[in-house]
Tab-separated table of N, CA, C and O in Angstrom:
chain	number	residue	atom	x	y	z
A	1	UNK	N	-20.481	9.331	-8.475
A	1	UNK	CA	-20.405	9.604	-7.052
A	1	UNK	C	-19.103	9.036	-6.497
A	1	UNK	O	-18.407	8.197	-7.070
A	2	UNK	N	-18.864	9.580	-5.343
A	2	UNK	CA	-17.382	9.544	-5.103
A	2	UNK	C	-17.305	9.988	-3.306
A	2	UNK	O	-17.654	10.987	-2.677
A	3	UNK	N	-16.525	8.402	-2.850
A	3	UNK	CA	-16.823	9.013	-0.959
A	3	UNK	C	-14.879	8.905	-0.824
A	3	UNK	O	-14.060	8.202	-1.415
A	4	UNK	N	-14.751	9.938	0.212
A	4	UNK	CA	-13.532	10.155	0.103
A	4	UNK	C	-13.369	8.706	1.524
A	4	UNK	O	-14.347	8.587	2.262
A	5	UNK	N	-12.637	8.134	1.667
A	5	UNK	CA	-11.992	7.215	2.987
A	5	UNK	C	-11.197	7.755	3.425
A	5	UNK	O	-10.378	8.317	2.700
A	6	UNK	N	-11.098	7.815	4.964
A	6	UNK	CA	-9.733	8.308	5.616
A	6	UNK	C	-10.469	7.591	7.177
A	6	UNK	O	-11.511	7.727	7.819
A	7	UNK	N	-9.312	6.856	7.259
A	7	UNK	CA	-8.868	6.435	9.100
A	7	UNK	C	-7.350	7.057	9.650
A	7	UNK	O	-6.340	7.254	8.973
A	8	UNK	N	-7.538	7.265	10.955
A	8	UNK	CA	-6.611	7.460	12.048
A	8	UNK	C	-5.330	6.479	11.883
A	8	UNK	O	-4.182	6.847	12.130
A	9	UNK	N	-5.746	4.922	11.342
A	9	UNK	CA	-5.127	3.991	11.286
A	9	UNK	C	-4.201	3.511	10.218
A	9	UNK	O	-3.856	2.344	10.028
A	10	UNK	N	-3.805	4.694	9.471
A	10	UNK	CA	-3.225	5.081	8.682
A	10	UNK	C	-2.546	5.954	8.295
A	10	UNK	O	-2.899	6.851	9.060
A	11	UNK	N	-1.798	6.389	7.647
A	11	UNK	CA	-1.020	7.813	7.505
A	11	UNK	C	-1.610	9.056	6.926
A	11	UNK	O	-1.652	9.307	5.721
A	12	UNK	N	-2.054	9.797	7.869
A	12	UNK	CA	-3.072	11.015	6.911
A	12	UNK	C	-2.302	11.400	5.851
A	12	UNK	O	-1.090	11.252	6.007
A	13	UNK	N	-2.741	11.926	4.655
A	13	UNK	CA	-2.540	12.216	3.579
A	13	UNK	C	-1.241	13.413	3.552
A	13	UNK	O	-1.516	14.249	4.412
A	14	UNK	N	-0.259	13.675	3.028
A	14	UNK	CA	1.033	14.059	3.181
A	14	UNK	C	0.968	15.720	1.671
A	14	UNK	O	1.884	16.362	1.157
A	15	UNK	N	-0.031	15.768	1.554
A	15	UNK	CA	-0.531	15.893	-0.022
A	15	UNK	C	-1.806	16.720	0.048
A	15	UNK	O	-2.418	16.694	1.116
A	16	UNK	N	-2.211	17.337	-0.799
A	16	UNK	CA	-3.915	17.334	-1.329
A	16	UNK	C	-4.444	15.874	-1.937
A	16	UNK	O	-4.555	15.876	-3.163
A	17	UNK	N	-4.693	14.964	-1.444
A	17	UNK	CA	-5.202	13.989	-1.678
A	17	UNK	C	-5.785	13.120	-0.673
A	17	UNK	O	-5.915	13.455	0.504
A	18	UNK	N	-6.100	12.109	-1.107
A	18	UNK	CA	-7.066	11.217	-0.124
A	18	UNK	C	-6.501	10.236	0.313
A	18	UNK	O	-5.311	10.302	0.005
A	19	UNK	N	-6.750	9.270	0.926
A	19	UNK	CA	-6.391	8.115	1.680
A	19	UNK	C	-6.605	7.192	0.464
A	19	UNK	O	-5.750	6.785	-0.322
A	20	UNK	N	-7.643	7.002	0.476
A	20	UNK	CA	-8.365	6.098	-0.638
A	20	UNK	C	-9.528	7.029	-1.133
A	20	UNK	O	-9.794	8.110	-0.607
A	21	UNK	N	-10.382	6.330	-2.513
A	21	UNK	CA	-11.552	7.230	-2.849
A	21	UNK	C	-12.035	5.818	-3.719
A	21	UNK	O	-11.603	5.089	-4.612
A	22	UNK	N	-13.392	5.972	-2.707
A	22	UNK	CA	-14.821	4.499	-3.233
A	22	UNK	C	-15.425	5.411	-4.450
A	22	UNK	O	-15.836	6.567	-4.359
A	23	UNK	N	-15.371	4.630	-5.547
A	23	UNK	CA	-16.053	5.305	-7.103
A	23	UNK	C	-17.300	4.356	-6.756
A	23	UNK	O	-18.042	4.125	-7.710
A	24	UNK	N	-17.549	3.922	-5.842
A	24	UNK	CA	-19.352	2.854	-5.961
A	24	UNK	C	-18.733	1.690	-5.985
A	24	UNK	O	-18.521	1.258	-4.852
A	25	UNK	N	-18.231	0.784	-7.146
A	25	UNK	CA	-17.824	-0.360	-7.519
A	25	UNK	C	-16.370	-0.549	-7.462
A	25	UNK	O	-15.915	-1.690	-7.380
A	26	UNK	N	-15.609	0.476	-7.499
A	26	UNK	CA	-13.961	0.141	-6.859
A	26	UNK	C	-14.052	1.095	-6.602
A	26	UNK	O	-14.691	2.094	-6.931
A	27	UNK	N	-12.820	0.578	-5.439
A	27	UNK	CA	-11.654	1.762	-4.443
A	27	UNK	C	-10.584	1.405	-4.605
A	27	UNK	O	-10.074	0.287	-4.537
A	28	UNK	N	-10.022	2.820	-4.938
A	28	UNK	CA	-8.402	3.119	-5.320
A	28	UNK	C	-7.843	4.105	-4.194
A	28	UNK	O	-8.170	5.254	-3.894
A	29	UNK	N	-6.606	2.988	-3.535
A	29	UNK	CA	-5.953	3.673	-2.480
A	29	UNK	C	-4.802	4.670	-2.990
A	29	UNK	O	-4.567	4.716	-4.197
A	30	UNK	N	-4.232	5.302	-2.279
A	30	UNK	CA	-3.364	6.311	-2.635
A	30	UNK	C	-2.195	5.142	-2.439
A	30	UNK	O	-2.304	3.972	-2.072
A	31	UNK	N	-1.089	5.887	-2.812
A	31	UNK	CA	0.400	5.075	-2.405
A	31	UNK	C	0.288	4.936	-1.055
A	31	UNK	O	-0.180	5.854	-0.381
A	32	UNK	N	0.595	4.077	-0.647
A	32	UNK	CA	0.901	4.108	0.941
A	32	UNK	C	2.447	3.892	1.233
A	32	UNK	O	2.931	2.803	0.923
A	33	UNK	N	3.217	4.825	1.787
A	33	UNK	CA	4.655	4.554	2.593
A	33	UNK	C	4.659	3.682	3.536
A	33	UNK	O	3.564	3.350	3.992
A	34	UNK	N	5.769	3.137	4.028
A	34	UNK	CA	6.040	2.681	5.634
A	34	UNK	C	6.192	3.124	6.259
A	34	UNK	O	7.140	2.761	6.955
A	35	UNK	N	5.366	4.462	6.699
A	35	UNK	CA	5.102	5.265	7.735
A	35	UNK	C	4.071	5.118	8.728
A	35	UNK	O	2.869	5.088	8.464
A	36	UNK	N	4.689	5.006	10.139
A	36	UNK	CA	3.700	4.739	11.367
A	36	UNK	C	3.129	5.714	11.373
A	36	UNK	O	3.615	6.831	11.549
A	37	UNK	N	1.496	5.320	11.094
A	37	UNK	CA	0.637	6.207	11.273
A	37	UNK	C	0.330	6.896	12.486
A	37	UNK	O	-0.357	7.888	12.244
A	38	UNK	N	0.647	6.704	14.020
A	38	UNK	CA	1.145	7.465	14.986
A	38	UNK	C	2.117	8.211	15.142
A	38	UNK	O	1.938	9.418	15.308
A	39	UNK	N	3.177	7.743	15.126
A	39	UNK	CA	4.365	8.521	14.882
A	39	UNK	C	4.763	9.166	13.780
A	39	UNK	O	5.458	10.163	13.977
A	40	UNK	N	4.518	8.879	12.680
A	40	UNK	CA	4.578	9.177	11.111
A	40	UNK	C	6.286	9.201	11.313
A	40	UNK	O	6.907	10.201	10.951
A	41	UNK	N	7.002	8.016	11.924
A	41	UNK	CA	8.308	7.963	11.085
A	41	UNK	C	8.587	6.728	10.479
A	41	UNK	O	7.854	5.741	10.527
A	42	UNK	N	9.418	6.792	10.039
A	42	UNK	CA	9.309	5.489	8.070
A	42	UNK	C	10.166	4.308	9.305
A	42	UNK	O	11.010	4.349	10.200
A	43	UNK	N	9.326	3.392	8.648
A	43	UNK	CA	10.290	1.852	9.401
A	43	UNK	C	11.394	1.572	8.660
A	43	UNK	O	11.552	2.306	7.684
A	44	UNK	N	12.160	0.769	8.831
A	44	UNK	CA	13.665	0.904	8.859
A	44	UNK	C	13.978	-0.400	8.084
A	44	UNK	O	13.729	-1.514	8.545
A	45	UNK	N	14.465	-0.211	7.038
A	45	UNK	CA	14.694	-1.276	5.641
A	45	UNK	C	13.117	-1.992	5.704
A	45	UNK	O	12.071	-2.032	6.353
A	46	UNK	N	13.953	-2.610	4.276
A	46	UNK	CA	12.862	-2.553	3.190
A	46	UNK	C	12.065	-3.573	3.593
A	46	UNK	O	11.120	-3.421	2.819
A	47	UNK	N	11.737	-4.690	4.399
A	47	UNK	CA	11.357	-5.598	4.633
A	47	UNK	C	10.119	-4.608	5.720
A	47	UNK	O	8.904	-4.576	5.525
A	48	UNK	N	10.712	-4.039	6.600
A	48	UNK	CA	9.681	-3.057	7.767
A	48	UNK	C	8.543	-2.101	6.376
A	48	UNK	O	7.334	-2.149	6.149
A	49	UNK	N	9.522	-1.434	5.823
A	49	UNK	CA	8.683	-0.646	5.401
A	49	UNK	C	7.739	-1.544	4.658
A	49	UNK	O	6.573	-1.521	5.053
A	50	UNK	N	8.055	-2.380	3.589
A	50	UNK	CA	7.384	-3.255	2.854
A	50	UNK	C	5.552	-3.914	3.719
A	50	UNK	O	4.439	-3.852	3.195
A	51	UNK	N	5.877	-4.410	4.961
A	51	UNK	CA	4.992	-4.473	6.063
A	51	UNK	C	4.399	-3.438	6.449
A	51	UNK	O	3.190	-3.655	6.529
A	52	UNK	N	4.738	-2.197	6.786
A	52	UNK	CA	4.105	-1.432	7.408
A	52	UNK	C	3.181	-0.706	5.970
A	52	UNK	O	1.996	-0.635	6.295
A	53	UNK	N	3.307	-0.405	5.157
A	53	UNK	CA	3.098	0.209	3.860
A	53	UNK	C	1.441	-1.217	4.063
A	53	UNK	O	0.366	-1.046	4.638
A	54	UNK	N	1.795	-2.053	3.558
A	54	UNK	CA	0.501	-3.248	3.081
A	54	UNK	C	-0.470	-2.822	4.500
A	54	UNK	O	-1.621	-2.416	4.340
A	55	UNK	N	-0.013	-2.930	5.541
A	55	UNK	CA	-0.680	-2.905	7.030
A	55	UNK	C	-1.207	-1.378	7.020
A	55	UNK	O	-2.110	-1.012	7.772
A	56	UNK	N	-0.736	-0.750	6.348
A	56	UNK	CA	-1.461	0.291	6.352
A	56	UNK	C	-2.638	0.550	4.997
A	56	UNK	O	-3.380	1.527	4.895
A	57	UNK	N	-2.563	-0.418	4.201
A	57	UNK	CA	-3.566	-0.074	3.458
A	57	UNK	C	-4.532	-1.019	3.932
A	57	UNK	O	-5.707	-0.687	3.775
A	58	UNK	N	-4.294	-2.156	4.494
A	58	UNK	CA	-5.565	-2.992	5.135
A	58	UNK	C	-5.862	-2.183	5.689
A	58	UNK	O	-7.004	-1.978	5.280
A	59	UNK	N	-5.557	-1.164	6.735
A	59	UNK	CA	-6.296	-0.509	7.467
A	59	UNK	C	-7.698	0.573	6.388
A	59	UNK	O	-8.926	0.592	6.306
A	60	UNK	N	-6.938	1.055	5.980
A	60	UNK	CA	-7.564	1.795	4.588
A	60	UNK	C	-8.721	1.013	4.462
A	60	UNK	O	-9.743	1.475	4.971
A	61	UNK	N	-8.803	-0.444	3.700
A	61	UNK	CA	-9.771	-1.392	3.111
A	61	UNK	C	-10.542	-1.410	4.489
A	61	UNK	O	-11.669	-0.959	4.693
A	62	UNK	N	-9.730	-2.001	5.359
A	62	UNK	CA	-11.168	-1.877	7.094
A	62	UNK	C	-11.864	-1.296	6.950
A	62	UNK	O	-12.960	-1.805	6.711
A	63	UNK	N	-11.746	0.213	6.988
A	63	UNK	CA	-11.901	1.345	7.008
A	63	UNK	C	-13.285	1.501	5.975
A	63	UNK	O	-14.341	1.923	6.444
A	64	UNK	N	-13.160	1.110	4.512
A	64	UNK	CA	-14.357	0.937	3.720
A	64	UNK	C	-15.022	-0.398	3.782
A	64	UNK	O	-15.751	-0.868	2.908
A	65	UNK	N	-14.775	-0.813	4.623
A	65	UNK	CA	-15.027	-2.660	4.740
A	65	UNK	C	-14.910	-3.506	4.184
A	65	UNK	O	-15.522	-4.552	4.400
A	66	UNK	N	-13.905	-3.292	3.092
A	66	UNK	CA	-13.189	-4.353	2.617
A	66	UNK	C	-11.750	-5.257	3.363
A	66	UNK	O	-11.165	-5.029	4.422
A	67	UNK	N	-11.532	-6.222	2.426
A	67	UNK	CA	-10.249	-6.918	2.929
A	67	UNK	C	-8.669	-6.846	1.507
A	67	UNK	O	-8.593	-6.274	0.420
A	68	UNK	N	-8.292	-7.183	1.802
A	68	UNK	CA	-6.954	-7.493	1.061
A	68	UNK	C	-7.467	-8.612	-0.634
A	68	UNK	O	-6.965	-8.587	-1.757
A	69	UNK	N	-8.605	-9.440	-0.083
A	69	UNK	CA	-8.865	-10.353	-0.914
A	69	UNK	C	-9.743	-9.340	-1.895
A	69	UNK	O	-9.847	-9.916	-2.978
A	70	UNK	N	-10.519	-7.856	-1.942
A	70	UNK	CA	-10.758	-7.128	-2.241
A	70	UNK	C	-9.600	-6.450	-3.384
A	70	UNK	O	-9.914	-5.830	-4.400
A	71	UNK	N	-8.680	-6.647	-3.079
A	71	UNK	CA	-7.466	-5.762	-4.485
A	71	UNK	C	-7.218	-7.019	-5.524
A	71	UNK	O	-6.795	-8.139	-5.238
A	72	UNK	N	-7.546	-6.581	-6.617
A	72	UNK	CA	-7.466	-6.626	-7.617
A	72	UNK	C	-6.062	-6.288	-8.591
A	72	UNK	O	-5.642	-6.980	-9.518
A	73	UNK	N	-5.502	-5.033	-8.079
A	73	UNK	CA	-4.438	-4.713	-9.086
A	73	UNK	C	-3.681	-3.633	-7.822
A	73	UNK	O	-4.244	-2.844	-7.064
A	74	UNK	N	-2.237	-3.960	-7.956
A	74	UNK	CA	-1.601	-3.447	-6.901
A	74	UNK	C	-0.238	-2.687	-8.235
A	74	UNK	O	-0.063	-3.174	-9.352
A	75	UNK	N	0.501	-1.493	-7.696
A	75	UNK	CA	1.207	-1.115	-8.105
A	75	UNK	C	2.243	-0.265	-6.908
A	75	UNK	O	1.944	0.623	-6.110
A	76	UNK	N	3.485	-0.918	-7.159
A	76	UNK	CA	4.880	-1.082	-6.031
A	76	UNK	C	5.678	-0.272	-6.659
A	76	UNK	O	5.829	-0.354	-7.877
A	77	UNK	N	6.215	0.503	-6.014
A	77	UNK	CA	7.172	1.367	-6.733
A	77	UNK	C	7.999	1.207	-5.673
A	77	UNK	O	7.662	0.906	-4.528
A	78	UNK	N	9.555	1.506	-6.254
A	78	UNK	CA	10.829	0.841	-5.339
A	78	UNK	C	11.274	1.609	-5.643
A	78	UNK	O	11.012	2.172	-6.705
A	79	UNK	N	12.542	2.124	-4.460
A	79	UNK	CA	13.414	3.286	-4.354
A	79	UNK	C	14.620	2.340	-5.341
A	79	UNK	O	15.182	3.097	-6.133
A	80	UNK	N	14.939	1.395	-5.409
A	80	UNK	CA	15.737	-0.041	-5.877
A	80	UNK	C	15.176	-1.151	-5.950
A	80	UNK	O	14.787	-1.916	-5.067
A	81	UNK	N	15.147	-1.216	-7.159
A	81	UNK	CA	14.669	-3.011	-7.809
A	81	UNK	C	15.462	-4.455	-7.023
A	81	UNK	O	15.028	-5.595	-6.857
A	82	UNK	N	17.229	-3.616	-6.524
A	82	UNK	CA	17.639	-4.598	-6.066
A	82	UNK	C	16.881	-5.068	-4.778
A	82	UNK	O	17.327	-5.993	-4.098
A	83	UNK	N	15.927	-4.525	-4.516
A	83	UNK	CA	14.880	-4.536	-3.224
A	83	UNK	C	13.598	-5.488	-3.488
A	83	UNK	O	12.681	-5.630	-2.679
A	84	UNK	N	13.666	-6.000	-4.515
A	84	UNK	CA	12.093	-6.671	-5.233
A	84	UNK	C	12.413	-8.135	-4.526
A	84	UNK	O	11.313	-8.589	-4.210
A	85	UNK	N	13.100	-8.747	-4.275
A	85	UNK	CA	12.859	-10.457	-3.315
A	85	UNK	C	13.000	-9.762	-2.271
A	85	UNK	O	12.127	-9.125	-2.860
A	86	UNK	N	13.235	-9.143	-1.176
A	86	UNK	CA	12.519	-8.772	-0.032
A	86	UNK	C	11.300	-8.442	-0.107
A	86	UNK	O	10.490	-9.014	0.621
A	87	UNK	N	10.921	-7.524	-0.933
A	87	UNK	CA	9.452	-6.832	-0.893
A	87	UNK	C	8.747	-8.078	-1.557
A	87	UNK	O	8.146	-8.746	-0.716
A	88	UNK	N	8.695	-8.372	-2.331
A	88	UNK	CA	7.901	-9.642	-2.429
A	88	UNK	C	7.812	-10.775	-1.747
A	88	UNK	O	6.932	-11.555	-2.112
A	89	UNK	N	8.654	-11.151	-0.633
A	89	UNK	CA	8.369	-12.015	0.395
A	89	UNK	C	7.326	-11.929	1.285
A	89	UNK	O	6.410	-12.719	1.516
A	90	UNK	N	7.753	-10.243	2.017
A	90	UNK	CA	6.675	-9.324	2.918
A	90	UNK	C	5.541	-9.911	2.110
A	90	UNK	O	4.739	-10.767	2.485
A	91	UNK	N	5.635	-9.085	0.509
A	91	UNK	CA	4.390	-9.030	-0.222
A	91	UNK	C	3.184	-10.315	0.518
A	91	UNK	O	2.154	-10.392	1.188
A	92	UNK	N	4.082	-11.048	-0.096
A	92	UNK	CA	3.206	-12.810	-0.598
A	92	UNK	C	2.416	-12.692	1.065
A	92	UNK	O	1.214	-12.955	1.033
A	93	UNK	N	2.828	-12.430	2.075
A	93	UNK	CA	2.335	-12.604	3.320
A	93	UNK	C	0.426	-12.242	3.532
A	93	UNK	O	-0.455	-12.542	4.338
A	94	UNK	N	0.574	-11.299	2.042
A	94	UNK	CA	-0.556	-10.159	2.492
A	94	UNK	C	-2.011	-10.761	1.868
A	94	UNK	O	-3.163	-10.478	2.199
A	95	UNK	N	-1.553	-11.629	0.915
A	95	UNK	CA	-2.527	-12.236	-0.218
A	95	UNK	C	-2.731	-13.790	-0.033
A	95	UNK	O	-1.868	-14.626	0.237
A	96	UNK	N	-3.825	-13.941	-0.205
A	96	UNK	CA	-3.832	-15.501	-0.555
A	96	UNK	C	-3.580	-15.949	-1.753
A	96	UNK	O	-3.986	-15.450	-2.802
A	97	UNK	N	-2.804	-17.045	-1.610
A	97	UNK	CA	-2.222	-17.891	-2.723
A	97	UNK	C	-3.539	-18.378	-3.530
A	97	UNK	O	-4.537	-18.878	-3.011
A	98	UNK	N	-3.344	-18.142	-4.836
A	98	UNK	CA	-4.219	-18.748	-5.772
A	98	UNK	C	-5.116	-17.798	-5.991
A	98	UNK	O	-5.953	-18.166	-6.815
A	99	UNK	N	-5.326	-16.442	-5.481
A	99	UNK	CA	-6.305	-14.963	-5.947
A	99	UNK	C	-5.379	-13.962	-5.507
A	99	UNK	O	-5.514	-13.186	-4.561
A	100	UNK	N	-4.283	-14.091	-6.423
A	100	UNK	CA	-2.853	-12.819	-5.787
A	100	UNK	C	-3.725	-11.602	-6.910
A	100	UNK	O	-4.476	-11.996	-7.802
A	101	UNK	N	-3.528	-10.551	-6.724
A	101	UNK	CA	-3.895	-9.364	-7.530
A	101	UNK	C	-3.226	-9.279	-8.466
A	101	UNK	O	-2.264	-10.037	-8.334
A	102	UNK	N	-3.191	-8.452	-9.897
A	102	UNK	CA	-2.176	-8.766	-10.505
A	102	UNK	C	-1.309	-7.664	-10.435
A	102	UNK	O	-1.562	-7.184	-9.329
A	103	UNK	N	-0.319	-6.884	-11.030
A	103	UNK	CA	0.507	-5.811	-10.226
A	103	UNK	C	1.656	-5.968	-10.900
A	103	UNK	O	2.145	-6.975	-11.412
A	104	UNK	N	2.104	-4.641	-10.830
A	104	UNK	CA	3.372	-3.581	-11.748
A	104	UNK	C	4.514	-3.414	-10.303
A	104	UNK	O	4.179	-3.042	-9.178
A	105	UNK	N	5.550	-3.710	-10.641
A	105	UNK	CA	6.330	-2.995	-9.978
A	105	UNK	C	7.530	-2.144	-10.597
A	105	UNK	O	8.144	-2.696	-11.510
A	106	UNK	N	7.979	-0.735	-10.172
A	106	UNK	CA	8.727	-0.257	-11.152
A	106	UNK	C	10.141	0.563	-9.687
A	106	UNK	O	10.062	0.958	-8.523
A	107	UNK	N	11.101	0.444	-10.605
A	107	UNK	CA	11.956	1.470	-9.955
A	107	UNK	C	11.713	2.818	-9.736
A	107	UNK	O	11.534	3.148	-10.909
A	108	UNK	N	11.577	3.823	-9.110
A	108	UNK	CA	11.589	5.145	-9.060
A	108	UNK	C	12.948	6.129	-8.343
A	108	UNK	O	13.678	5.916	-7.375
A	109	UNK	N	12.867	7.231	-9.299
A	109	UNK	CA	14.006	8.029	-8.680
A	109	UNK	C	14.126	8.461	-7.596
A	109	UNK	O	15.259	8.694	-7.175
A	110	UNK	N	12.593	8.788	-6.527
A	110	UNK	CA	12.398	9.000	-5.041
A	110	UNK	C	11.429	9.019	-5.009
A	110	UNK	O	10.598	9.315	-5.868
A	111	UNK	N	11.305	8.585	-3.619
A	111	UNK	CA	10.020	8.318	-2.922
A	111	UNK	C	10.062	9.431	-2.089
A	111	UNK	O	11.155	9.930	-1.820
A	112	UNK	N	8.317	10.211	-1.332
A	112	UNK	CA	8.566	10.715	-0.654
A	112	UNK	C	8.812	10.460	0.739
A	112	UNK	O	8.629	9.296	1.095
A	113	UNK	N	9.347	11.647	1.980
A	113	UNK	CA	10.167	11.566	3.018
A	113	UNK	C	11.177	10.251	2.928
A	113	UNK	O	11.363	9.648	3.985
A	114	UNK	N	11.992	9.659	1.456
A	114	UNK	CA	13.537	8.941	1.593
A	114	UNK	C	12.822	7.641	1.403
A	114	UNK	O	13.766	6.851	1.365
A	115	UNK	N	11.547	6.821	1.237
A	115	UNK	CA	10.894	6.051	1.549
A	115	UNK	C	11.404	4.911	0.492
A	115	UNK	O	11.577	5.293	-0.665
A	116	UNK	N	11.684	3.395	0.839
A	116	UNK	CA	12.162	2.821	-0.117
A	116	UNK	C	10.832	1.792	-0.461
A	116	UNK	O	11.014	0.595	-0.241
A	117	UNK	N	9.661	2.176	-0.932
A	117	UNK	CA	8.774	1.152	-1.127
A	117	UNK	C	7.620	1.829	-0.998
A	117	UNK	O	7.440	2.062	0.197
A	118	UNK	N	6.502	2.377	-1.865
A	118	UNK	CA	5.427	2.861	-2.185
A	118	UNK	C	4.596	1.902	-2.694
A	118	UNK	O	5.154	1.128	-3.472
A	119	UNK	N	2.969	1.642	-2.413
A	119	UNK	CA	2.062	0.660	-2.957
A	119	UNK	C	1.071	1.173	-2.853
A	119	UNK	O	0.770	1.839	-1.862
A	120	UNK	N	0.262	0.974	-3.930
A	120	UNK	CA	-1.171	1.678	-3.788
A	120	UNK	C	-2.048	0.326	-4.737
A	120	UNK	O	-1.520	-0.446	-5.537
A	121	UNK	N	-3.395	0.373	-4.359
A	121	UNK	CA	-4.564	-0.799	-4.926
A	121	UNK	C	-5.138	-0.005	-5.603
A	121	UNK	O	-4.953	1.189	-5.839
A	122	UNK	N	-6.180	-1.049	-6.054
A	122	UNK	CA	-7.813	-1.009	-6.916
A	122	UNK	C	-8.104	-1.917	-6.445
A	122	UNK	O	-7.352	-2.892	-6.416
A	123	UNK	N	-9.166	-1.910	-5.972
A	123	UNK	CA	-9.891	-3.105	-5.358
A	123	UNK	C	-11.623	-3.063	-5.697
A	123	UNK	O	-12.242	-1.999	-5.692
A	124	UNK	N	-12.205	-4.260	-5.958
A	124	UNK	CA	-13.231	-4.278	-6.744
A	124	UNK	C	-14.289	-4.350	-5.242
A	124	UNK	O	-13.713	-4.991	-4.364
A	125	UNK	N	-15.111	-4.041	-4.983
A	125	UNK	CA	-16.153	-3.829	-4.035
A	125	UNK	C	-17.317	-5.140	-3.918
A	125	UNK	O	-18.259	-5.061	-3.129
């Protein structure tokens, strides 16, 4: 069984895909951009987007009633690696110290709409 998640408080899906999707015992969010989910335009360097991207998947976790302390395994994809100590500063903001998730980060050739910082969870229920 399988419930699809989607809030307002987030960036509707850009795609045929979902926001997030609850399998019962985990939920796996989609990538999330740094796109204002009102306005849907991308925040502006990597530190904004880095923030707005995490703030938008808490919303996501709200949304199924989970929290941040809920992810388990996070995966960051970067428009530029030379971008990984900014985004991991933002990052560290989002997690508590001493139950950080564990997590991949990789360079990619593009993100979509120019986006320098994509993140998506698993989070255990």
């Amino acid at each position: 069984m399988k419930t699809i998640i989607a809030t307002p408080n987030a960036p509707a899906a850009i795609g045929p895909y979902a926001q997030a999707v609850d399998g019962g015992s985990v939920l796996i969010t989609s990538g999330q951009l740094g796109l204002d989910p009102t306005t849907g335009e991308l925040a502006q360097g990597i530190e904004a987007q880095t923030r707005r991207a995490l703030e938008n998947v808490k919303a996501i976790l709200a949304q199924a009633g989970l929290t941040m302390d809920s992810v388990i395994k996070t995966t960051v994809f970067l428009q530029h690696m030379s971008d990984f100590a900014a985004m991991n500063a933002v990052y560290a903001e989002f997690f508590t110290q001493g139950s950080y998730p564990a997590r991949s980060a990789v360079e990619v050739g593009a993100l979509p709409k120019g986006g320098l910082v994509e993140i998506e969870c698993i989070c255990v229920k």
